[in-house]
Amino acid sequence: MNENKLTSLVNEMTMDEKIAQLTQLATPFFKGAGDGGQITGPMADMGITDEMIRNTGSVLGASGAKDVKNIQRKHLEDSRLGIPLLVMSDIVHGYKTIFPVPLAIGCSWDLELAEKSAEIAAKEASVSGVHVTFAPMVDLVRDPRWGRVMESTGEDPHLNSEFARAFVRGFQGNDLTNETDRVAACVKHFAAYGAPEGGRDYNTVDMSERELREYYLPAYQAALDEGCEMVMTAFNTVLGIPATGNRKLMRTILREGMGFDGVLISDWGAVKEMIPHGVAEDEKEAALKALTAGVDIEMMTASYMKYLGILVEEGQLEESLIDEAVLRILTLKEKLGLFENPYRGADEELEKEVVMSAAHRVAARELAVKSAVLLKNEGVLPLEKNQKVALIGPFAESGDILGPWSWLGSKADAVTMKAGLLQKIDPAQLTVSKGSDIEMITEEQIKDAVEAAKDADVIVLALGEDSDMSGEAGCRADIKLLPAQLELIQRIRELGKPTVSVLFNGRPLDLHGVWDQTDAVLEAWYPGTEGGAAVADLLYGDRNPSGRLTMSFPYSAGQIPVYYNHYNTGRPKGAPDAQERYVSQYLDTPNSPLLPFGFGLSYTEFTYNSMKLTKETITCDDTLEVSVNVTNSGKVSGEEVVQLYIRDMSGEVVRPLKELKDFAKISLEPGETKEVTFTLTEEQLRYHHSDLTFTSDPGTFIAYVGGSSKKIIEKSFTLVK
């Protein structure tokens, strides 16, 4: 169906049919699903009629080939014009086979594996009837108190942009019409949702437009450049106006400036939430502001249904704005091939083969291995397979390692820590004790843990956050482990035995009480379905840790936000002529994070030398090659993430101390040396000036290469214009 036919279809539609296309309702509203037609609680108070449901354009949260086909079939039977439903769901880091959370995936620095994880999620989701996933989330994050940092890939705009592209490629493939085993991607949350004041979800975001463009918009742009079909609005304010009703943000910046012509959907209830935000007096005004701003689909409120028609009749709203939104939605349905095949990839028999297949679990294990970050190791790891091990902690036998937004993932399917260790050693070598709950501890639990550890050669503590302590609305002011687990660590430490902490969590933690009390710390994040197996691979040295942090670990919560690409200030601590007191510093804690961006240990060592630049001066038409020799100077093979940073020494506005510009992940055998070469261009030296122009300044730059944002070597060069 070409654009002319789609336009003709729009012209055939009644006003009510058009407006219904702009509304998304959850699965329980629809007949055909297992719970279809059973509306209770707040949904029952939405005022949704059967006529509205018959004409609705999309369904939220439906899955399972049988149910989706039934919903679509009954919908088409009732649809006057035979317009199929779009089926959308949150497939964030896996459908049924759950991969590590996105923050962990970012720490892999492995774009191919990230893309593969999205491809597998798409295959499982599409065969189960899903057409669109609300992913990737590319919000830049600097505050680990915010629960949704687990859904981002970290604090750097360049790295986030690269992962945004990879996820979109994985979800969408090359041809959504014919590749029915892929799904359309929806990048979120536009914009700057990752910068709420105080790290509190849904809270105010207040920043300059220059800051927004410089750090927060690039990853969204990267997703759009890769062909992402949809964008979701953010709950927060941007430039003083809630994103969902922000005409400048959505029409001027997103559509005109960033070139997006696809479908824009609100987040759950965000249209109606403009009332408590204080920018809409009632639902009628909220509907007017949202559609005028360019929001095509209202999710799970009925402001459009109730008031758009009235607004047109009253002359407050041009019907053409409704028509253009409907056309965008129909165009996406056509691109997905739904008019010709409304059931698309849904296939009950194939679903049994594809979902949670052995190959998918292998891929999940591989990414879980690559995502874990070894934070500390004082000679305890890797473990020997002849050692007696005491596995202690609330995550010792817990399947709660999938993390938030694992939707259809089952804790029962997860490989636990105990199960993972038993893949490596004889049961007689392993004793297991819960030791404490996540939030509570008893003397009886401590006694049991001490007994379990009595004959052990080494103790492995399985610690962390319950998955409900992270994700949406999972914000924490105190980001230490909870007191019960810290007490468990102290009591176990009294035994004087080598102790390893394995952490399962969705954010960088304040590690006081862990860092200083255990000999090794492995950050496993929420590693997904194969988590226990992947952790065991790493603990026993069958795999060498290669993850590197993409979000800084604070020394204390009082430093937050703490991130590597900060500005220097006019009184930087540590400057050659700095005073002792009157500099930018805390009196009671360091300025620097405990663990910086890019940091991660290995079971081997890597040395950097012979850094070279092909030129000392470049022009706008030149390229500059930066090369360095990297040597595996240890005794086992390993992977290193070689990172390239720059610093602009003098700009029209202040510039960060470092900015990541490129990276390479290389494998090295013991004693092996590889030369790694990066290419820099003038375009990579550009930034947003005070007038929002995007250009570079002539002058001196420093190029840094190393294994983290701190462990680096450097050389300078000059840009001449």
XYZ file of C-alpha atoms in Angstrom:
721
model
C 0.000 0.000 0.000
C 1.701 3.232 -1.150
C 1.425 6.649 0.474
C -1.452 7.710 -1.769
C -3.470 4.687 -0.707
C -2.667 5.334 2.936
C -3.769 8.945 2.520
C -6.991 7.738 0.908
C -7.525 5.430 3.864
C -7.130 8.371 6.243
C -9.707 10.284 4.230
C -12.172 7.384 4.554
C -11.939 7.385 8.327
C -14.389 9.113 10.602
C -13.089 11.517 13.215
C -13.629 8.933 15.955
C -11.746 6.286 13.952
C -8.835 8.645 13.426
C -8.582 9.608 17.073
C -8.759 5.968 18.160
C -5.699 5.235 16.035
C -3.886 7.756 18.233
C -4.643 5.791 21.394
C -2.856 2.823 22.934
C -4.635 0.568 25.422
C -3.305 -2.305 27.516
C -4.036 -5.948 26.714
C -6.897 -6.450 29.199
C -9.114 -4.151 27.116
C -9.023 -6.519 24.142
C -11.031 -9.648 23.548
C -9.063 -12.681 22.482
C -6.321 -12.627 25.091
C -6.413 -14.852 28.131
C -7.442 -11.946 30.331
C -9.091 -9.935 27.558
C -12.138 -7.920 28.449
C -11.498 -8.077 32.210
C -11.070 -4.432 33.172
C -10.547 -3.636 36.844
C -8.975 -0.956 39.030
C -7.851 2.340 37.468
C -8.392 0.990 33.941
C -12.109 0.663 34.675
C -12.218 4.394 35.495
C -10.757 5.535 32.176
C -14.160 5.832 30.509
C -13.211 3.585 27.569
C -16.201 2.347 25.571
C -16.492 -0.735 23.380
C -16.602 1.534 20.329
C -13.296 3.123 21.335
C -11.691 -0.293 21.785
C -12.919 -1.458 18.369
C -11.145 1.452 16.672
C -7.989 1.593 18.812
C -4.730 1.630 16.891
C -2.354 -0.273 19.165
C -2.200 -2.636 22.116
C 0.300 -2.494 24.966
C 1.805 -5.581 26.561
C 0.285 -8.367 24.489
C 2.471 -11.401 23.865
C 2.296 -15.061 22.999
C 1.557 -16.046 19.408
C -1.828 -17.581 20.198
C -3.121 -14.643 22.221
C -1.829 -12.002 19.808
C -3.379 -13.744 16.812
C -6.679 -14.038 18.657
C -6.620 -10.353 19.595
C -5.792 -9.325 16.033
C -8.422 -11.634 14.533
C -11.229 -10.333 16.740
C -10.088 -6.767 16.221
C -10.172 -7.119 12.430
C -13.610 -8.695 12.601
C -14.880 -5.561 14.354
C -12.881 -2.997 12.356
C -14.922 -1.232 9.662
C -11.854 -0.522 7.528
C -9.797 -3.597 8.459
C -6.925 -1.637 10.005
C -4.709 -4.000 12.023
C -3.438 -3.361 15.532
C 0.157 -2.567 16.362
C 1.389 -4.773 19.229
C 3.951 -3.046 21.438
C 5.811 -4.296 24.510
C 8.830 -3.595 26.710
C 11.498 -5.961 25.367
C 14.438 -4.187 26.985
C 17.169 -6.804 27.556
C 15.507 -9.971 26.371
C 12.064 -11.453 25.810
C 12.183 -14.814 27.569
C 15.924 -15.413 27.308
C 17.152 -12.579 29.500
C 20.473 -10.891 28.831
C 22.318 -8.660 31.310
C 20.708 -5.296 31.991
C 21.763 -2.566 29.525
C 24.161 -0.907 31.996
C 25.973 -4.232 32.198
C 25.891 -4.651 28.410
C 27.540 -1.247 28.162
C 30.348 -2.515 30.388
C 31.102 -5.212 27.819
C 32.184 -2.508 25.326
C 31.156 -5.152 22.770
C 28.905 -3.684 20.096
C 28.566 -6.948 18.166
C 27.312 -8.846 21.205
C 24.970 -5.983 22.091
C 23.513 -6.101 18.601
C 23.221 -9.885 18.841
C 21.320 -9.619 22.124
C 18.789 -7.269 20.523
C 18.488 -9.538 17.487
C 17.728 -12.535 19.699
C 15.220 -10.516 21.722
C 13.558 -9.503 18.460
C 13.392 -13.086 17.190
C 11.721 -14.300 20.389
C 9.367 -11.326 20.590
C 8.313 -11.342 16.935
C 7.533 -15.056 16.821
C 5.409 -14.410 19.898
C 3.450 -11.692 18.109
C 5.178 -8.453 19.159
C 5.693 -5.738 16.503
C 7.396 -2.932 18.437
C 9.703 -2.856 21.440
C 10.084 0.129 23.743
C 13.854 0.027 23.529
C 16.600 1.088 23.466
C 16.731 3.532 26.355
C 19.665 5.810 25.572
C 19.343 8.375 28.352
C 22.738 9.569 29.541
C 23.086 8.959 33.289
C 25.297 10.490 35.967
C 23.345 9.805 39.151
C 23.309 6.212 40.441
C 20.570 7.038 42.929
C 18.179 6.998 39.968
C 16.784 3.481 39.579
C 16.732 3.495 35.808
C 20.476 3.824 35.346
C 20.314 0.036 34.855
C 18.461 0.639 31.590
C 21.112 2.976 30.161
C 24.599 2.122 28.918
C 26.254 4.802 31.025
C 27.621 8.303 31.428
C 29.330 8.935 28.083
C 27.549 10.365 25.002
C 29.840 8.713 22.453
C 29.610 5.244 23.961
C 25.858 5.560 24.442
C 25.538 6.565 20.794
C 27.445 3.514 19.607
C 25.292 1.193 21.691
C 22.130 2.973 20.523
C 23.071 2.174 16.948
C 23.880 -1.435 17.800
C 20.597 -2.051 19.596
C 18.552 -0.510 16.770
C 20.355 -2.643 14.188
C 19.724 -5.739 16.272
C 16.037 -5.079 16.812
C 15.156 -3.861 13.314
C 17.513 -5.612 10.913
C 17.620 -4.253 7.378
C 14.059 -4.722 6.119
C 11.166 -4.684 8.567
C 8.661 -5.541 5.858
C 10.253 -8.823 4.862
C 12.276 -9.689 7.959
C 9.319 -10.726 10.075
C 11.665 -11.995 12.780
C 12.613 -8.419 13.667
C 10.682 -5.694 15.482
C 10.510 -1.920 15.206
C 12.538 -0.095 17.849
C 11.362 2.860 19.924
C 14.163 4.988 21.363
C 13.419 6.574 24.729
C 12.947 8.741 26.723
C 13.054 11.978 24.774
C 14.635 13.874 26.286
C 17.091 13.973 29.199
C 15.037 11.640 31.398
C 18.333 10.448 32.891
C 19.039 13.755 34.657
C 16.310 14.114 37.309
C 17.119 16.322 40.265
C 18.221 14.303 43.272
C 18.191 11.066 41.265
C 14.452 10.784 41.944
C 12.319 9.299 39.181
C 9.900 11.565 37.297
C 11.520 14.578 38.956
C 12.384 17.934 37.408
C 15.144 18.110 34.795
C 16.608 21.584 34.434
C 19.566 22.249 32.145
C 20.602 24.665 29.447
C 19.849 23.893 25.836
C 23.594 23.786 25.166
C 24.051 21.084 27.799
C 21.092 19.186 26.359
C 22.499 19.247 22.852
C 26.089 18.538 23.847
C 25.591 15.514 26.100
C 22.034 14.234 26.055
C 20.792 14.421 22.458
C 23.648 12.633 20.625
C 22.546 9.095 21.532
C 18.956 9.759 20.422
C 20.320 11.162 17.173
C 22.460 8.067 16.673
C 19.409 5.821 17.075
C 17.476 7.911 14.555
C 20.389 7.889 12.115
C 20.288 4.090 12.320
C 16.627 4.185 11.249
C 14.811 3.831 14.575
C 11.097 3.875 13.773
C 9.649 5.359 16.954
C 10.453 7.768 19.781
C 8.912 7.819 23.278
C 8.490 11.030 25.231
C 10.005 11.489 28.684
C 8.019 12.103 31.867
C 10.173 15.060 32.887
C 10.330 18.714 32.059
C 12.752 20.002 29.434
C 13.457 23.739 29.338
C 10.635 24.195 31.834
C 7.917 22.331 29.922
C 6.937 18.648 30.277
C 8.403 16.799 27.299
C 5.045 15.365 26.225
C 3.607 18.856 25.678
C 6.820 20.538 24.582
C 6.389 21.847 21.048
C 9.929 23.197 20.788
C 11.417 19.899 21.904
C 9.267 17.648 19.766
C 8.621 19.654 16.617
C 11.528 22.107 16.426
C 14.342 19.976 17.869
C 13.237 16.376 17.209
C 11.341 16.603 13.940
C 12.867 19.637 12.233
C 16.353 19.614 13.714
C 17.006 15.891 14.099
C 15.028 14.835 11.019
C 12.622 12.415 12.703
C 9.476 11.675 10.707
C 8.319 8.522 12.492
C 5.807 7.807 15.239
C 6.085 9.668 18.550
C 4.386 7.985 21.514
C 3.866 9.235 25.045
C 5.050 7.232 28.012
C 2.363 5.635 30.199
C -0.116 8.328 31.261
C 2.234 11.189 30.407
C -0.376 13.213 28.501
C -2.730 13.443 31.475
C 0.212 14.045 33.812
C 0.570 17.523 32.348
C -2.234 18.461 34.766
C -0.263 17.763 37.981
C 2.815 19.215 36.257
C 0.848 22.453 36.228
C 0.858 23.242 32.498
C -2.653 21.991 31.677
C -5.803 22.899 33.546
C -7.616 19.731 32.481
C -7.480 16.769 30.096
C -8.787 18.879 27.257
C -5.864 21.270 27.460
C -3.451 18.367 27.954
C -4.722 16.713 24.759
C -4.381 19.969 22.827
C -0.826 20.567 24.015
C 0.325 16.993 23.381
C -1.007 16.756 19.829
C 0.154 20.254 18.985
C 3.604 19.243 20.220
C 3.520 16.314 17.806
C 2.700 13.311 20.039
C 1.064 10.782 17.727
C -0.016 8.147 20.275
C -1.322 8.660 23.783
C -0.496 5.687 25.983
C -2.994 4.531 28.593
C -4.961 7.710 29.161
C -8.003 8.790 27.169
C -7.524 12.541 26.777
C -7.291 12.250 22.986
C -10.365 10.025 22.804
C -12.415 12.405 24.905
C -11.363 15.797 23.635
C -9.602 15.921 20.251
C -12.887 15.822 18.342
C -14.317 18.603 20.494
C -11.179 20.687 20.010
C -11.529 20.381 16.227
C -15.203 21.326 16.383
C -14.382 24.370 18.469
C -11.675 25.451 16.037
C -8.873 25.162 18.589
C -7.185 22.304 16.713
C -6.587 21.764 13.017
C -7.842 18.389 11.812
C -4.745 18.216 9.599
C -2.633 17.653 12.732
C -4.719 14.585 13.520
C -4.445 13.402 9.926
C -0.655 13.658 9.867
C -0.404 11.669 13.102
C -2.724 8.964 11.760
C -0.741 8.784 8.529
C 2.503 8.255 10.433
C 0.919 5.381 12.370
C -0.518 3.760 9.236
C 2.846 4.142 7.505
C 4.523 2.176 10.289
C 1.857 -0.533 10.050
C 2.484 -0.701 6.326
C 6.250 -0.851 6.819
C 5.754 -3.809 9.164
C 3.652 -5.513 6.496
C 0.574 -5.677 8.721
C -1.979 -4.774 6.060
C -0.901 -7.797 3.999
C -0.114 -10.066 6.964
C -1.720 -8.795 10.173
C -0.315 -11.740 12.156
C 3.189 -11.058 10.852
C 5.740 -13.353 12.547
C 3.411 -14.835 15.177
C 3.682 -18.631 14.971
C 2.711 -20.952 17.811
C 4.804 -23.891 16.630
C 7.911 -21.919 15.758
C 7.550 -20.069 19.053
C 8.261 -23.333 20.895
C 11.543 -23.766 19.012
C 12.800 -20.183 19.082
C 11.969 -18.899 22.554
C 14.635 -19.837 25.120
C 16.501 -21.996 22.622
C 19.837 -23.485 23.606
C 21.650 -21.163 21.194
C 20.013 -18.138 22.762
C 21.083 -19.222 26.227
C 24.661 -19.656 24.996
C 24.612 -16.064 23.724
C 23.172 -14.844 27.029
C 25.970 -16.568 28.937
C 28.618 -15.064 26.682
C 27.317 -11.538 27.150
C 27.006 -12.047 30.917
C 30.686 -13.072 30.990
C 31.726 -10.040 28.960
C 29.595 -7.631 31.034
C 30.924 -8.451 34.500
C 33.611 -6.144 35.868
C 36.348 -7.266 38.239
C 36.671 -4.328 40.629
C 39.189 -5.666 43.155
C 41.431 -8.709 43.417
C 44.093 -9.166 46.073
C 45.345 -12.509 44.839
C 42.202 -14.507 45.643
C 40.879 -14.994 42.124
C 40.724 -17.084 40.097
C 39.654 -19.864 42.450
C 41.266 -23.283 42.309
C 38.951 -26.166 41.495
C 40.315 -28.226 44.380
C 39.356 -25.616 46.976
C 36.476 -26.022 49.391
C 34.068 -23.136 48.883
C 31.437 -21.650 51.172
C 28.805 -19.819 49.127
C 26.999 -17.428 51.457
C 24.498 -14.638 50.961
C 20.946 -13.839 49.892
C 21.824 -14.423 46.235
C 23.461 -17.820 46.787
C 20.434 -19.701 45.511
C 18.296 -16.829 44.248
C 16.904 -16.603 40.747
C 16.345 -12.874 41.223
C 19.298 -12.063 38.991
C 17.375 -11.103 35.849
C 16.886 -7.474 36.800
C 14.069 -5.010 36.124
C 12.368 -4.988 32.731
C 12.929 -8.707 32.266
C 9.168 -9.000 31.668
C 8.643 -12.618 30.597
C 11.902 -13.849 32.059
C 11.429 -16.492 34.718
C 13.470 -16.637 37.907
C 12.942 -20.385 37.796
C 14.834 -20.509 34.480
C 17.802 -18.559 35.823
C 21.054 -20.355 36.571
C 21.719 -19.492 40.214
C 25.112 -18.976 41.802
C 24.923 -22.387 43.446
C 24.016 -24.085 40.179
C 26.832 -22.254 38.405
C 29.467 -23.300 40.921
C 28.280 -26.905 40.775
C 29.094 -26.871 37.069
C 32.725 -26.433 38.134
C 33.251 -28.418 41.338
C 32.033 -31.518 43.128
C 29.052 -30.996 45.486
C 31.203 -32.226 48.371
C 33.425 -29.149 47.934
C 30.555 -26.676 48.294
C 28.593 -25.569 51.351
C 25.786 -23.071 50.973
C 24.077 -20.717 53.409
C 21.735 -17.793 52.857
C 23.454 -15.846 55.629
C 20.901 -13.041 55.546
C 17.914 -11.779 53.630
C 18.286 -8.714 51.419
C 17.078 -6.399 54.184
C 17.029 -8.530 57.368
C 19.466 -10.709 59.280
C 19.081 -12.938 62.329
C 21.556 -14.529 64.698
C 20.345 -17.911 63.490
C 21.267 -16.990 59.911
C 24.709 -15.791 61.011
C 25.275 -18.978 62.983
C 24.336 -21.070 59.947
C 26.671 -19.021 57.721
C 29.592 -19.399 60.111
C 29.000 -23.146 60.243
C 28.937 -23.333 56.435
C 32.247 -21.459 56.261
C 33.984 -23.479 59.008
C 35.868 -25.884 56.742
C 36.025 -23.735 53.628
C 39.255 -22.630 51.987
C 37.554 -19.569 50.496
C 34.251 -17.782 51.030
C 32.158 -16.414 48.152
C 29.557 -13.866 49.238
C 26.578 -13.433 46.888
C 25.219 -9.977 47.691
C 23.235 -7.177 46.134
C 19.924 -5.466 45.573
C 16.526 -7.034 45.156
C 15.423 -6.305 41.578
C 12.610 -4.107 42.907
C 15.252 -1.796 44.375
C 16.281 -0.786 40.873
C 14.511 0.079 37.619
C 11.576 2.460 37.256
C 10.629 4.084 40.583
C 13.527 2.170 42.184
C 15.457 5.179 43.461
C 17.626 5.129 46.569
C 19.139 7.984 48.556
C 21.618 5.637 50.271
C 23.264 3.423 47.685
C 25.273 1.205 50.002
C 24.359 -2.422 50.423
C 21.637 -2.676 53.042
C 22.779 -2.953 56.685
C 21.841 -6.635 56.979
C 24.312 -7.596 54.264
C 27.014 -5.293 55.595
C 26.670 -6.967 58.967
C 26.934 -10.362 57.299
C 30.195 -9.288 55.639
C 31.641 -8.117 58.953
C 30.739 -11.319 60.750
C 32.179 -13.462 57.971
C 35.328 -11.347 57.867
C 35.984 -12.242 61.494
C 36.705 -15.796 60.322
C 39.906 -14.519 58.683
C 39.428 -16.490 55.478
C 39.905 -15.279 51.890
C 36.612 -13.710 50.864
C 35.172 -12.784 47.473
C 32.104 -10.560 47.057
C 29.940 -11.052 43.969
C 27.475 -8.198 43.510
C 24.070 -8.419 41.809
C 22.656 -4.926 41.352
C 21.451 -2.373 38.853
C 23.506 0.684 39.743
C 27.002 1.694 40.845
C 27.055 1.294 44.619
C 28.779 3.045 47.469
C 31.041 0.102 48.306
C 31.942 1.046 51.860
C 31.647 -2.075 53.964
C 32.367 -4.269 50.938
C 35.537 -2.796 49.432
C 37.360 -2.596 52.725
C 36.133 -5.921 54.110
C 36.642 -8.401 51.251
C 39.643 -9.479 49.219
C 38.011 -9.433 45.802
C 34.915 -7.816 44.319
C 33.234 -8.952 41.101
C 30.470 -6.709 39.779
C 28.057 -9.104 38.040
C 25.184 -6.597 37.755
C 21.893 -8.337 36.983
C 23.443 -10.836 34.562
C 20.294 -12.504 33.226
C 19.191 -16.070 32.608
C 22.689 -17.560 32.495
C 24.084 -15.373 35.268
C 25.233 -18.054 37.705
C 27.021 -19.988 34.983
C 28.768 -16.856 33.687
C 29.907 -15.835 37.168
C 31.300 -19.311 37.788
C 33.210 -19.138 34.492
C 34.877 -15.967 35.754
C 35.491 -17.021 39.349
C 37.332 -20.158 38.259
C 39.314 -18.494 35.505
C 37.746 -20.427 32.667
C 37.092 -16.944 31.336
C 39.103 -13.821 32.029
C 37.140 -10.736 33.149
C 37.107 -8.088 30.429
C 34.294 -5.724 31.451
C 35.077 -2.048 31.982
C 32.869 0.420 33.840
C 30.704 2.782 31.806
C 29.469 4.579 34.907
C 31.699 5.784 37.726
C 31.399 4.235 41.192
C 31.222 7.079 43.731
C 33.421 7.173 46.795
C 30.306 8.326 48.632
C 26.798 9.413 47.710
C 27.701 12.972 48.709
C 29.796 13.323 45.522
C 26.898 12.565 43.196
C 26.773 13.421 40.358
C 30.325 12.218 39.795
C 31.480 11.459 36.259
C 34.709 11.427 34.309
C 34.041 14.121 31.683
C 33.572 16.995 34.114
C 34.910 20.531 33.878
C 38.073 21.736 35.593
C 36.785 24.871 37.427
C 38.936 27.942 38.013
C 40.320 26.495 41.238
C 40.981 22.845 40.539
C 42.330 20.696 43.314
C 45.865 19.502 42.623
C 46.835 22.311 40.266
C 50.521 23.364 40.554
C 49.697 26.712 42.173
C 46.605 25.580 44.084
C 46.105 26.645 47.678
C 45.501 24.012 50.301
C 41.991 25.096 51.251
C 40.495 27.493 48.726
C 40.083 25.022 45.885
C 37.139 23.012 44.581
C 37.109 20.140 47.050
C 35.289 18.415 49.875
C 36.719 18.591 53.384
C 35.621 15.050 54.218
C 35.855 12.974 51.039
C 37.911 12.835 47.824
C 36.794 14.587 44.667
C 37.419 11.510 42.541
C 35.141 8.486 42.384
C 36.245 5.254 43.997
C 36.317 3.642 40.549
C 36.396 5.722 37.355
C 34.768 5.345 33.971
C 36.588 2.751 31.869
C 38.045 0.893 34.862
C 38.154 -2.890 35.145
C 40.679 -5.517 36.212
C 41.793 -8.683 34.497
C 43.664 -11.835 35.519
C 46.532 -10.495 33.428
C 48.245 -7.124 33.054
C 48.402 -4.824 30.040
C 51.116 -2.269 29.398
C 50.986 0.687 27.005
C 53.948 2.255 25.265
C 55.212 3.838 22.034
C 52.283 6.215 21.631
C 52.620 8.092 18.333
C 50.760 10.782 16.424
C 51.209 10.980 12.656
C 51.095 14.796 12.827
C 51.607 17.484 15.413
C 49.382 19.932 13.518
C 46.188 19.243 11.577
C 43.756 21.303 9.520
C 40.033 20.801 8.993
C 40.743 18.589 5.984
C 43.329 16.387 7.703
C 43.092 13.157 9.609
C 45.294 12.354 12.557
C 46.289 8.805 13.385
C 46.913 7.993 17.033
C 48.683 4.701 17.654
C 49.920 2.827 20.693
C 51.480 -0.548 21.425
C 49.568 -2.672 23.927
C 51.285 -5.699 25.472
C 49.863 -8.524 27.531
C 52.564 -8.588 30.193
C 50.878 -11.247 32.301
C 50.649 -15.026 32.205
C 47.171 -15.665 30.746
C 45.358 -14.530 27.638
C 42.995 -11.624 28.025
C 40.965 -8.877 26.393
C 41.725 -5.203 26.846
C 39.527 -2.207 26.040
C 41.868 0.401 24.552
C 40.311 3.835 25.044
C 41.013 7.093 23.198
C 40.204 10.409 24.879
C 40.871 14.018 23.968
C 40.955 17.328 25.790
C 40.407 20.699 24.143
C 42.722 22.941 26.154
C 40.935 26.208 25.358
C 37.444 26.613 23.964
C 34.840 29.316 23.516
C 33.027 27.650 26.423
C 34.646 25.440 29.051
C 35.522 21.960 27.859
C 35.695 18.633 29.738
C 38.945 17.308 31.155
C 38.504 14.261 28.937
C 36.095 13.083 26.252
C 35.942 9.539 24.914
C 36.282 9.574 21.127
C 36.954 5.935 20.209
C 37.782 2.526 21.642
C 38.926 -0.903 20.517
C 38.570 -4.259 22.242
C 41.547 -6.514 21.520
C 42.591 -10.027 22.543
C 46.196 -10.714 23.485
C 48.062 -13.873 24.351
C 50.713 -13.741 27.106
C 53.674 -11.710 25.871
C 51.850 -10.606 22.711
C 51.944 -6.980 21.553
C 49.512 -5.321 19.164
C 49.583 -1.850 17.701
C 46.199 -0.159 17.982
C 45.525 2.813 15.710
C 42.721 5.337 15.944
C 41.846 8.023 13.423
C 40.826 11.494 14.581
C 39.229 14.106 12.346
C 38.357 17.745 12.870
C 34.693 16.728 13.102
C 35.445 14.829 16.301
C 36.815 18.020 17.841
C 33.562 19.949 17.420
C 31.219 20.922 20.195
C 28.219 23.171 20.807
C 29.202 26.780 21.345
C 27.301 29.365 23.376
C 25.205 30.258 20.321
C 24.480 26.511 19.797
C 26.549 26.290 16.633
C 28.427 23.012 16.336
C 32.019 23.639 15.332
C 35.623 23.320 16.485
C 38.093 25.894 17.746
C 41.732 26.163 16.667
C 44.310 25.525 19.329
C 45.975 22.855 21.418
C 44.454 19.448 22.118
C 45.708 16.493 24.114
C 45.111 12.919 22.979
C 45.076 10.279 25.713
C 45.204 6.505 25.266
C 44.874 3.918 28.001
C 42.908 1.224 29.779
C 40.593 3.603 31.649
C 39.830 7.310 31.912
C 42.564 7.537 34.579
C 45.223 5.069 33.458
C 46.480 6.858 30.356
C 49.437 8.153 28.374
C 49.240 11.362 26.355
C 50.536 13.491 23.483
C 49.443 16.924 22.291
C 48.562 18.251 18.836
C 47.301 21.503 17.346
C 44.302 22.272 15.154
C 44.900 25.120 12.672
C 41.969 26.810 10.921
